Amino acid sequence: MTKPLVAITGASSGIGEATAKAFSAAGHPLLLMARRLDRMEALGLPNTLCKQVDVRDRASIANAVSDAEQQYGPVDCLFNNAGVARLADIGEQDPEEWDETIDINIKGVMNALHPFIQGMKQRKTGTIVNMSSIAGRKVYPDHTVYCGSKYFVHAVSESLRGYLAPHDVRVIVISPGIIETEVLDHVTDPNTLKAYKDNKVRIGGGISADHVADMILFAYQMPQNVLIQEMVVTPTRQEY
Ligand code: NDP
């Protein structure tokens, strides 16, 4: 095994799953983390440890990382991807959905970073790819808490980039627009869901998660002294 270990949160579907396949095809051993273990195991990827992890549980992430690193050596790339999109009319939305978004998209992102910052800094190498969104660069009235969570990811990524740059560790933030995944399955507000889907039809649909995966792999494969700080990718017809 010559290629280093890559860790991915939210690897059981969508962009995380596509990225797992891309890195596996490039020869990397993988640590895949999400709640749906069956979905990750069904991918049948070689040299891959699948761990049932809820990113709200810091200890379970740390345990999964420790198990994987014993088997495959230190994680060289973290794709910090797990997230939910509870889009809704903020005046009507149940605050429980705010809590869930904050716990997964904000605290979960920090929980997943925790096992890696110190080790990468000490080894003087590593790459962190944080999943934001186009909604982390501009706001939409029915994305209120989701936008807040993704602006958080941008702020943390910029700060962490500054912190880790002197140690040759790269921090990349990726901001996709509409990608065809299961992300809308958890939207409970019918009007918001309809508006989103209508807009998607209007622009000719979202794009494949495979394109996002290819971009992440490309950025990772650049030499360690080359940092693509931010990537924004949308369907060509998605004008905002
Ligand atoms: P999916 O719903 O297909 O994937 C979400 C992934 O996150 C799943 O693997 C899910 O796994 C995981 N996840 C959710 N909650 C938790 C949790 N508590 N603990 C561990 N894993 C969790 O959607 P996408 O692939 O689209 O979403 C991936 C990321 O991309 C998200 O951060 C999303 O905000 C972002 N994004 C998506 C866009 C899109 O248009 N699709 C656009 C911009 C950003 P499981 O349920 O098994 O735990």
PDB file of C-alpha atoms and ligand atoms in Angstrom:
ATOM      1  CA  MET A   1       0.000   0.000   0.000  1.00  0.00           C
ATOM      2  CA  THR A   2       1.748   3.177  -1.094  1.00  0.00           C
ATOM      3  CA  LYS A   3      -1.026   5.754  -1.211  1.00  0.00           C
ATOM      4  CA  PRO A   4      -2.090   7.447   2.020  1.00  0.00           C
ATOM      5  CA  LEU A   5      -5.343   7.056   3.898  1.00  0.00           C
ATOM      6  CA  VAL A   6      -8.295   9.318   3.061  1.00  0.00           C
ATOM      7  CA  ALA A   7     -11.167   9.885   5.532  1.00  0.00           C
ATOM      8  CA  ILE A   8     -14.628  10.901   4.380  1.00  0.00           C
ATOM      9  CA  THR A   9     -17.641  11.845   6.500  1.00  0.00           C
ATOM     10  CA  GLY A  10     -21.084  11.455   4.965  1.00  0.00           C
ATOM     11  CA  ALA A  11     -19.806   8.705   2.681  1.00  0.00           C
ATOM     12  CA  SER A  12     -23.067   6.738   2.541  1.00  0.00           C
ATOM     13  CA  SER A  13     -24.641   8.704  -0.316  1.00  0.00           C
ATOM     14  CA  GLY A  14     -24.342  11.618  -2.707  1.00  0.00           C
ATOM     15  CA  ILE A  15     -21.116  13.593  -2.945  1.00  0.00           C
ATOM     16  CA  GLY A  16     -19.374  11.646  -0.178  1.00  0.00           C
ATOM     17  CA  GLU A  17     -20.102   8.338  -1.878  1.00  0.00           C
ATOM     18  CA  ALA A  18     -18.931   9.641  -5.261  1.00  0.00           C
ATOM     19  CA  THR A  19     -15.740  10.975  -3.691  1.00  0.00           C
ATOM     20  CA  ALA A  20     -15.093   7.655  -1.969  1.00  0.00           C
ATOM     21  CA  LYS A  21     -15.324   5.883  -5.314  1.00  0.00           C
ATOM     22  CA  ALA A  22     -13.024   8.423  -6.994  1.00  0.00           C
ATOM     23  CA  PHE A  23     -10.299   8.185  -4.329  1.00  0.00           C
ATOM     24  CA  SER A  24     -10.607   4.414  -4.230  1.00  0.00           C
ATOM     25  CA  ALA A  25     -10.184   4.217  -8.002  1.00  0.00           C
ATOM     26  CA  ALA A  26      -7.058   6.373  -7.546  1.00  0.00           C
ATOM     27  CA  GLY A  27      -5.677   3.680  -5.220  1.00  0.00           C
ATOM     28  CA  HIS A  28      -6.254   5.169  -1.756  1.00  0.00           C
ATOM     29  CA  PRO A  29      -7.262   3.218   1.324  1.00  0.00           C
ATOM     30  CA  LEU A  30     -10.344   4.801   2.861  1.00  0.00           C
ATOM     31  CA  LEU A  31     -12.060   5.448   6.157  1.00  0.00           C
ATOM     32  CA  LEU A  32     -15.762   5.962   5.425  1.00  0.00           C
ATOM     33  CA  MET A  33     -18.024   7.402   8.127  1.00  0.00           C
ATOM     34  CA  ALA A  34     -21.798   7.921   8.258  1.00  0.00           C
ATOM     35  CA  ARG A  35     -24.794   6.528  10.116  1.00  0.00           C
ATOM     36  CA  ARG A  36     -25.923   4.127   7.348  1.00  0.00           C
ATOM     37  CA  LEU A  37     -23.219   1.464   7.574  1.00  0.00           C
ATOM     38  CA  ASP A  38     -25.001  -0.828   5.089  1.00  0.00           C
ATOM     39  CA  ARG A  39     -24.827   1.787   2.344  1.00  0.00           C
ATOM     40  CA  MET A  40     -21.068   2.241   2.783  1.00  0.00           C
ATOM     41  CA  GLU A  41     -20.387  -1.480   2.957  1.00  0.00           C
ATOM     42  CA  ALA A  42     -22.487  -2.060  -0.161  1.00  0.00           C
ATOM     43  CA  LEU A  43     -19.990   0.030  -2.140  1.00  0.00           C
ATOM     44  CA  GLY A  44     -17.582  -2.891  -1.775  1.00  0.00           C
ATOM     45  CA  LEU A  45     -14.492  -0.705  -2.062  1.00  0.00           C
ATOM     46  CA  PRO A  46     -11.086  -2.346  -1.439  1.00  0.00           C
ATOM     47  CA  ASN A  47      -8.852  -1.362   1.506  1.00  0.00           C
ATOM     48  CA  THR A  48     -11.765   0.439   3.080  1.00  0.00           C
ATOM     49  CA  LEU A  49     -12.870   0.623   6.687  1.00  0.00           C
ATOM     50  CA  CYS A  50     -16.547   1.565   7.055  1.00  0.00           C
ATOM     51  CA  LYS A  51     -17.580   2.928  10.440  1.00  0.00           C
ATOM     52  CA  GLN A  52     -21.005   3.790  11.730  1.00  0.00           C
ATOM     53  CA  VAL A  53     -20.448   7.323  12.948  1.00  0.00           C
ATOM     54  CA  ASP A  54     -22.759  10.171  13.826  1.00  0.00           C
ATOM     55  CA  VAL A  55     -20.719  13.365  13.495  1.00  0.00           C
ATOM     56  CA  ARG A  56     -22.513  14.707  16.580  1.00  0.00           C
ATOM     57  CA  ASP A  57     -20.563  12.110  18.577  1.00  0.00           C
ATOM     58  CA  ARG A  58     -16.967  13.299  18.835  1.00  0.00           C
ATOM     59  CA  ALA A  59     -15.756  10.128  20.542  1.00  0.00           C
ATOM     60  CA  SER A  60     -17.069   7.840  17.807  1.00  0.00           C
ATOM     61  CA  ILE A  61     -15.189   9.834  15.166  1.00  0.00           C
ATOM     62  CA  ALA A  62     -11.987   9.656  17.212  1.00  0.00           C
ATOM     63  CA  ASN A  63     -12.391   5.885  17.657  1.00  0.00           C
ATOM     64  CA  ALA A  64     -13.001   5.327  13.950  1.00  0.00           C
ATOM     65  CA  VAL A  65      -9.947   7.398  13.032  1.00  0.00           C
ATOM     66  CA  SER A  66      -7.778   5.566  15.530  1.00  0.00           C
ATOM     67  CA  ASP A  67      -8.869   2.145  14.174  1.00  0.00           C
ATOM     68  CA  ALA A  68      -8.263   3.181  10.569  1.00  0.00           C
ATOM     69  CA  GLU A  69      -4.869   4.753  11.287  1.00  0.00           C
ATOM     70  CA  GLN A  70      -3.682   1.598  13.051  1.00  0.00           C
ATOM     71  CA  GLN A  71      -4.484  -0.320   9.894  1.00  0.00           C
ATOM     72  CA  TYR A  72      -3.460   2.124   7.159  1.00  0.00           C
ATOM     73  CA  GLY A  73      -1.232   4.801   8.733  1.00  0.00           C
ATOM     74  CA  PRO A  74      -2.056   8.480   9.214  1.00  0.00           C
ATOM     75  CA  VAL A  75      -4.934  10.156   7.403  1.00  0.00           C
ATOM     76  CA  ASP A  76      -3.489  12.468   4.751  1.00  0.00           C
ATOM     77  CA  CYS A  77      -6.809  13.855   3.513  1.00  0.00           C
ATOM     78  CA  LEU A  78     -10.058  14.558   5.330  1.00  0.00           C
ATOM     79  CA  PHE A  79     -13.170  15.246   3.280  1.00  0.00           C
ATOM     80  CA  ASN A  80     -15.348  16.889   5.936  1.00  0.00           C
ATOM     81  CA  ASN A  81     -18.600  16.456   4.053  1.00  0.00           C
ATOM     82  CA  ALA A  82     -21.467  15.190   6.242  1.00  0.00           C
ATOM     83  CA  GLY A  83     -24.377  17.595   6.350  1.00  0.00           C
ATOM     84  CA  VAL A  84     -28.122  18.081   6.199  1.00  0.00           C
ATOM     85  CA  ALA A  85     -30.172  20.697   4.352  1.00  0.00           C
ATOM     86  CA  ARG A  86     -33.351  21.433   6.290  1.00  0.00           C
ATOM     87  CA  LEU A  87     -34.478  24.229   4.002  1.00  0.00           C
ATOM     88  CA  ALA A  88     -37.681  25.946   5.145  1.00  0.00           C
ATOM     89  CA  ASP A  89     -39.714  29.098   5.726  1.00  0.00           C
ATOM     90  CA  ILE A  90     -37.892  30.365   8.803  1.00  0.00           C
ATOM     91  CA  GLY A  91     -41.069  31.819  10.321  1.00  0.00           C
ATOM     92  CA  GLU A  92     -42.745  28.431  10.214  1.00  0.00           C
ATOM     93  CA  GLN A  93     -39.801  26.097  10.818  1.00  0.00           C
ATOM     94  CA  ASP A  94     -39.663  23.989  13.967  1.00  0.00           C
ATOM     95  CA  PRO A  95     -36.587  25.131  15.939  1.00  0.00           C
ATOM     96  CA  GLU A  96     -35.714  21.444  16.365  1.00  0.00           C
ATOM     97  CA  GLU A  97     -34.605  21.591  12.730  1.00  0.00           C
ATOM     98  CA  TRP A  98     -32.374  24.568  13.595  1.00  0.00           C
ATOM     99  CA  ASP A  99     -30.829  22.516  16.399  1.00  0.00           C
ATOM    100  CA  GLU A 100     -30.240  19.562  14.104  1.00  0.00           C
ATOM    101  CA  THR A 101     -28.637  21.737  11.421  1.00  0.00           C
ATOM    102  CA  ILE A 102     -26.366  23.435  13.929  1.00  0.00           C
ATOM    103  CA  ASP A 103     -25.430  20.158  15.609  1.00  0.00           C
ATOM    104  CA  ILE A 104     -24.540  18.394  12.338  1.00  0.00           C
ATOM    105  CA  ASN A 105     -23.393  21.167   9.965  1.00  0.00           C
ATOM    106  CA  ILE A 106     -21.544  23.279  12.543  1.00  0.00           C
ATOM    107  CA  LYS A 107     -20.598  21.210  15.575  1.00  0.00           C
ATOM    108  CA  GLY A 108     -20.248  18.062  13.442  1.00  0.00           C
ATOM    109  CA  VAL A 109     -17.789  19.804  11.142  1.00  0.00           C
ATOM    110  CA  MET A 110     -15.681  20.823  14.140  1.00  0.00           C
ATOM    111  CA  ASN A 111     -15.947  17.339  15.637  1.00  0.00           C
ATOM    112  CA  ALA A 112     -14.609  15.824  12.423  1.00  0.00           C
ATOM    113  CA  LEU A 113     -11.720  18.291  12.268  1.00  0.00           C
ATOM    114  CA  HIS A 114     -10.643  17.634  15.833  1.00  0.00           C
ATOM    115  CA  PRO A 115      -8.705  14.350  15.368  1.00  0.00           C
ATOM    116  CA  PHE A 116      -6.692  15.743  12.449  1.00  0.00           C
ATOM    117  CA  ILE A 117      -5.511  19.302  13.130  1.00  0.00           C
ATOM    118  CA  GLN A 118      -2.726  18.508  15.550  1.00  0.00           C
ATOM    119  CA  GLY A 119      -1.464  15.409  13.705  1.00  0.00           C
ATOM    120  CA  MET A 120      -1.308  17.107  10.306  1.00  0.00           C
ATOM    121  CA  LYS A 121       0.395  20.129  11.856  1.00  0.00           C
ATOM    122  CA  GLN A 122       3.032  17.921  13.475  1.00  0.00           C
ATOM    123  CA  ARG A 123       3.604  15.818  10.342  1.00  0.00           C
ATOM    124  CA  LYS A 124       3.783  19.038   8.284  1.00  0.00           C
ATOM    125  CA  THR A 125       1.551  17.648   5.593  1.00  0.00           C
ATOM    126  CA  GLY A 126      -2.104  16.919   4.966  1.00  0.00           C
ATOM    127  CA  THR A 127      -5.190  18.215   3.203  1.00  0.00           C
ATOM    128  CA  ILE A 128      -8.568  19.148   4.640  1.00  0.00           C
ATOM    129  CA  VAL A 129     -11.507  19.638   2.295  1.00  0.00           C
ATOM    130  CA  ASN A 130     -14.470  21.275   4.018  1.00  0.00           C
ATOM    131  CA  MET A 131     -17.880  21.000   2.382  1.00  0.00           C
ATOM    132  CA  SER A 132     -19.652  24.331   2.184  1.00  0.00           C
ATOM    133  CA  SER A 133     -22.229  25.307  -0.453  1.00  0.00           C
ATOM    134  CA  ILE A 134     -23.128  28.132  -2.771  1.00  0.00           C
ATOM    135  CA  ALA A 135     -25.330  28.912   0.252  1.00  0.00           C
ATOM    136  CA  GLY A 136     -22.096  29.582   2.154  1.00  0.00           C
ATOM    137  CA  ARG A 137     -21.298  32.454  -0.220  1.00  0.00           C
ATOM    138  CA  LYS A 138     -24.716  34.033  -0.708  1.00  0.00           C
ATOM    139  CA  VAL A 139     -27.979  33.889   1.180  1.00  0.00           C
ATOM    140  CA  TYR A 140     -31.392  32.634   0.138  1.00  0.00           C
ATOM    141  CA  PRO A 141     -34.513  33.566   2.144  1.00  0.00           C
ATOM    142  CA  ASP A 142     -35.640  29.961   2.599  1.00  0.00           C
ATOM    143  CA  HIS A 143     -32.161  28.639   3.526  1.00  0.00           C
ATOM    144  CA  THR A 144     -31.703  30.738   6.686  1.00  0.00           C
ATOM    145  CA  VAL A 145     -30.098  28.356   9.186  1.00  0.00           C
ATOM    146  CA  TYR A 146     -28.517  26.258   6.433  1.00  0.00           C
ATOM    147  CA  CYS A 147     -26.858  29.415   5.059  1.00  0.00           C
ATOM    148  CA  GLY A 148     -25.671  30.265   8.554  1.00  0.00           C
ATOM    149  CA  SER A 149     -24.123  26.828   8.900  1.00  0.00           C
ATOM    150  CA  LYS A 150     -22.321  27.056   5.568  1.00  0.00           C
ATOM    151  CA  TYR A 151     -21.058  30.609   6.212  1.00  0.00           C
ATOM    152  CA  PHE A 152     -19.623  29.109   9.383  1.00  0.00           C
ATOM    153  CA  VAL A 153     -17.772  26.512   7.298  1.00  0.00           C
ATOM    154  CA  HIS A 154     -16.294  29.294   5.167  1.00  0.00           C
ATOM    155  CA  ALA A 155     -15.142  31.292   8.189  1.00  0.00           C
ATOM    156  CA  VAL A 156     -13.612  28.256   9.880  1.00  0.00           C
ATOM    157  CA  SER A 157     -11.912  27.187   6.661  1.00  0.00           C
ATOM    158  CA  GLU A 158     -10.304  30.602   6.167  1.00  0.00           C
ATOM    159  CA  SER A 159      -9.126  30.771   9.736  1.00  0.00           C
ATOM    160  CA  LEU A 160      -7.838  27.197   9.721  1.00  0.00           C
ATOM    161  CA  ARG A 161      -6.072  27.803   6.413  1.00  0.00           C
ATOM    162  CA  GLY A 162      -4.152  30.642   8.002  1.00  0.00           C
ATOM    163  CA  TYR A 163      -3.363  28.524  11.044  1.00  0.00           C
ATOM    164  CA  LEU A 164      -2.126  25.502   9.074  1.00  0.00           C
ATOM    165  CA  ALA A 165      -0.473  27.195   6.082  1.00  0.00           C
ATOM    166  CA  PRO A 166       2.909  27.646   7.865  1.00  0.00           C
ATOM    167  CA  HIS A 167       2.868  23.877   8.446  1.00  0.00           C
ATOM    168  CA  ASP A 168       2.258  23.035   4.758  1.00  0.00           C
ATOM    169  CA  VAL A 169      -1.227  21.695   5.470  1.00  0.00           C
ATOM    170  CA  ARG A 170      -3.814  22.654   2.870  1.00  0.00           C
ATOM    171  CA  VAL A 171      -7.364  23.728   3.703  1.00  0.00           C
ATOM    172  CA  ILE A 172      -9.749  23.714   0.771  1.00  0.00           C
ATOM    173  CA  VAL A 173     -13.387  24.767   0.808  1.00  0.00           C
ATOM    174  CA  ILE A 174     -15.780  23.525  -1.849  1.00  0.00           C
ATOM    175  CA  SER A 175     -19.095  25.250  -2.576  1.00  0.00           C
ATOM    176  CA  PRO A 176     -21.430  23.388  -4.893  1.00  0.00           C
ATOM    177  CA  GLY A 177     -24.713  24.590  -6.297  1.00  0.00           C
ATOM    178  CA  ILE A 178     -27.416  22.093  -7.203  1.00  0.00           C
ATOM    179  CA  ILE A 179     -26.020  18.560  -7.268  1.00  0.00           C
ATOM    180  CA  GLU A 180     -28.227  15.488  -7.820  1.00  0.00           C
ATOM    181  CA  THR A 181     -28.127  13.680  -4.459  1.00  0.00           C
ATOM    182  CA  GLU A 182     -30.462  12.661  -1.634  1.00  0.00           C
ATOM    183  CA  VAL A 183     -29.990  16.012   0.108  1.00  0.00           C
ATOM    184  CA  LEU A 184     -33.591  17.168  -0.439  1.00  0.00           C
ATOM    185  CA  ASP A 185     -35.106  14.025   1.088  1.00  0.00           C
ATOM    186  CA  HIS A 186     -35.143  15.643   4.509  1.00  0.00           C
ATOM    187  CA  VAL A 187     -36.835  18.916   3.576  1.00  0.00           C
ATOM    188  CA  THR A 188     -40.133  18.899   5.460  1.00  0.00           C
ATOM    189  CA  ASP A 189     -41.556  22.248   4.277  1.00  0.00           C
ATOM    190  CA  PRO A 190     -43.622  21.437   1.148  1.00  0.00           C
ATOM    191  CA  ASN A 191     -43.577  24.980  -0.242  1.00  0.00           C
ATOM    192  CA  THR A 192     -39.805  25.295   0.048  1.00  0.00           C
ATOM    193  CA  LEU A 193     -39.350  21.857  -1.482  1.00  0.00           C
ATOM    194  CA  LYS A 194     -41.643  22.726  -4.391  1.00  0.00           C
ATOM    195  CA  ALA A 195     -39.859  26.050  -5.046  1.00  0.00           C
ATOM    196  CA  TYR A 196     -36.476  24.278  -5.023  1.00  0.00           C
ATOM    197  CA  LYS A 197     -37.666  21.543  -7.354  1.00  0.00           C
ATOM    198  CA  ASP A 198     -39.351  24.029  -9.712  1.00  0.00           C
ATOM    199  CA  ASN A 199     -36.134  26.023  -9.924  1.00  0.00           C
ATOM    200  CA  LYS A 200     -34.195  22.836 -10.594  1.00  0.00           C
ATOM    201  CA  VAL A 201     -36.473  21.954 -13.488  1.00  0.00           C
ATOM    202  CA  ARG A 202     -36.223  25.533 -14.797  1.00  0.00           C
ATOM    203  CA  ILE A 203     -32.417  25.293 -15.015  1.00  0.00           C
ATOM    204  CA  GLY A 204     -32.434  21.833 -16.558  1.00  0.00           C
ATOM    205  CA  GLY A 205     -31.602  19.841 -13.406  1.00  0.00           C
ATOM    206  CA  GLY A 206     -28.666  19.564 -11.071  1.00  0.00           C
ATOM    207  CA  ILE A 207     -25.306  18.056 -11.993  1.00  0.00           C
ATOM    208  CA  SER A 208     -23.752  14.746 -11.047  1.00  0.00           C
ATOM    209  CA  ALA A 209     -21.909  14.265  -7.755  1.00  0.00           C
ATOM    210  CA  ASP A 210     -19.176  12.615  -9.822  1.00  0.00           C
ATOM    211  CA  HIS A 211     -18.079  16.037 -11.085  1.00  0.00           C
ATOM    212  CA  VAL A 212     -17.661  17.303  -7.535  1.00  0.00           C
ATOM    213  CA  ALA A 213     -15.697  14.160  -6.653  1.00  0.00           C
ATOM    214  CA  ASP A 214     -13.403  14.685  -9.646  1.00  0.00           C
ATOM    215  CA  MET A 215     -12.704  18.269  -8.549  1.00  0.00           C
ATOM    216  CA  ILE A 216     -11.803  17.189  -5.023  1.00  0.00           C
ATOM    217  CA  LEU A 217      -9.484  14.477  -6.316  1.00  0.00           C
ATOM    218  CA  PHE A 218      -7.870  16.952  -8.723  1.00  0.00           C
ATOM    219  CA  ALA A 219      -7.260  19.507  -5.963  1.00  0.00           C
ATOM    220  CA  TYR A 220      -5.830  16.798  -3.706  1.00  0.00           C
ATOM    221  CA  GLN A 221      -3.528  15.470  -6.421  1.00  0.00           C
ATOM    222  CA  MET A 222      -1.876  18.841  -7.010  1.00  0.00           C
ATOM    223  CA  PRO A 223       1.586  19.065  -5.394  1.00  0.00           C
ATOM    224  CA  GLN A 224       1.463  19.812  -1.671  1.00  0.00           C
ATOM    225  CA  ASN A 225       2.787  23.346  -2.256  1.00  0.00           C
ATOM    226  CA  VAL A 226      -0.163  24.106  -4.559  1.00  0.00           C
ATOM    227  CA  LEU A 227      -3.374  25.043  -2.779  1.00  0.00           C
ATOM    228  CA  ILE A 228      -6.693  25.492  -4.531  1.00  0.00           C
ATOM    229  CA  GLN A 229      -8.246  27.471  -1.713  1.00  0.00           C
ATOM    230  CA  GLU A 230     -11.835  27.497  -2.905  1.00  0.00           C
ATOM    231  CA  MET A 231     -13.901  25.739  -5.531  1.00  0.00           C
ATOM    232  CA  VAL A 232     -17.368  26.852  -6.594  1.00  0.00           C
ATOM    233  CA  VAL A 233     -19.262  24.558  -8.944  1.00  0.00           C
ATOM    234  CA  THR A 234     -22.823  24.901 -10.206  1.00  0.00           C
ATOM    235  CA  PRO A 235     -24.862  23.786 -13.174  1.00  0.00           C
ATOM    236  CA  THR A 236     -24.083  26.230 -15.962  1.00  0.00           C
ATOM    237  CA  ARG A 237     -27.678  27.466 -15.955  1.00  0.00           C
ATOM    238  CA  GLN A 238     -27.724  28.092 -12.190  1.00  0.00           C
ATOM    239  CA  GLU A 239     -27.326  31.855 -12.299  1.00  0.00           C
ATOM    240  CA  TYR A 240     -27.712  32.422  -8.527  1.00  0.00           C
TER     241      TYR A 240
HETATM  242  P1  NDP B   1     -26.803  13.323   0.803  1.00  0.00           P
HETATM  243  O1  NDP B   1     -28.026  13.503   1.631  1.00  0.00           O
HETATM  244  O2  NDP B   1     -26.822  12.377  -0.314  1.00  0.00           O
HETATM  245  O3  NDP B   1     -25.549  12.992   1.731  1.00  0.00           O
HETATM  246  C1  NDP B   1     -25.418  13.495   3.030  1.00  0.00           C
HETATM  247  C2  NDP B   1     -24.423  12.637   3.762  1.00  0.00           C
HETATM  248  O4  NDP B   1     -24.211  13.190   5.063  1.00  0.00           O
HETATM  249  C3  NDP B   1     -24.914  11.216   3.929  1.00  0.00           C
HETATM  250  O5  NDP B   1     -23.860  10.322   3.715  1.00  0.00           O
HETATM  251  C4  NDP B   1     -25.354  11.170   5.379  1.00  0.00           C
HETATM  252  O6  NDP B   1     -25.162   9.860   5.909  1.00  0.00           O
HETATM  253  C5  NDP B   1     -24.363  12.142   6.000  1.00  0.00           C
HETATM  254  N1  NDP B   1     -24.822  12.631   7.287  1.00  0.00           N
HETATM  255  C6  NDP B   1     -25.899  13.404   7.554  1.00  0.00           C
HETATM  256  N2  NDP B   1     -26.025  13.588   8.865  1.00  0.00           N
HETATM  257  C7  NDP B   1     -25.016  12.894   9.454  1.00  0.00           C
HETATM  258  C8  NDP B   1     -24.624  12.676  10.787  1.00  0.00           C
HETATM  259  N3  NDP B   1     -25.313  13.191  11.823  1.00  0.00           N
HETATM  260  N4  NDP B   1     -23.528  11.918  11.026  1.00  0.00           N
HETATM  261  C9  NDP B   1     -22.846  11.369  10.008  1.00  0.00           C
HETATM  262  N5  NDP B   1     -23.160  11.538   8.723  1.00  0.00           N
HETATM  263  C10 NDP B   1     -24.250  12.286   8.453  1.00  0.00           C
HETATM  264  O7  NDP B   1     -26.494  14.783   0.274  1.00  0.00           O
HETATM  265  P2  NDP B   1     -25.190  15.444  -0.415  1.00  0.00           P
HETATM  266  O8  NDP B   1     -24.244  14.446  -0.880  1.00  0.00           O
HETATM  267  O9  NDP B   1     -25.730  16.431  -1.345  1.00  0.00           O
HETATM  268  O10 NDP B   1     -24.601  16.237   0.825  1.00  0.00           O
HETATM  269  C11 NDP B   1     -23.248  16.184   1.207  1.00  0.00           C
HETATM  270  C12 NDP B   1     -22.804  17.585   1.622  1.00  0.00           C
HETATM  271  O11 NDP B   1     -22.873  18.421   0.474  1.00  0.00           O
HETATM  272  C13 NDP B   1     -23.655  18.240   2.695  1.00  0.00           C
HETATM  273  O12 NDP B   1     -22.803  18.906   3.616  1.00  0.00           O
HETATM  274  C14 NDP B   1     -24.475  19.259   1.911  1.00  0.00           C
HETATM  275  O13 NDP B   1     -24.848  20.358   2.690  1.00  0.00           O
HETATM  276  C15 NDP B   1     -23.472  19.636   0.835  1.00  0.00           C
HETATM  277  N6  NDP B   1     -24.029  20.273  -0.344  1.00  0.00           N
HETATM  278  C16 NDP B   1     -24.907  19.613  -1.174  1.00  0.00           C
HETATM  279  C17 NDP B   1     -25.415  20.236  -2.287  1.00  0.00           C
HETATM  280  C18 NDP B   1     -26.400  19.572  -3.200  1.00  0.00           C
HETATM  281  O14 NDP B   1     -27.033  20.249  -4.032  1.00  0.00           O
HETATM  282  N7  NDP B   1     -26.564  18.272  -3.160  1.00  0.00           N
HETATM  283  C19 NDP B   1     -25.034  21.611  -2.632  1.00  0.00           C
HETATM  284  C20 NDP B   1     -24.092  22.196  -1.720  1.00  0.00           C
HETATM  285  C21 NDP B   1     -23.606  21.554  -0.628  1.00  0.00           C
HETATM  286  P3  NDP B   1     -26.131   9.112   6.931  1.00  0.00           P
HETATM  287  O15 NDP B   1     -27.518   9.638   6.737  1.00  0.00           O
HETATM  288  O16 NDP B   1     -25.961   7.677   6.535  1.00  0.00           O
HETATM  289  O17 NDP B   1     -25.564   9.417   8.277  1.00  0.00           O
END
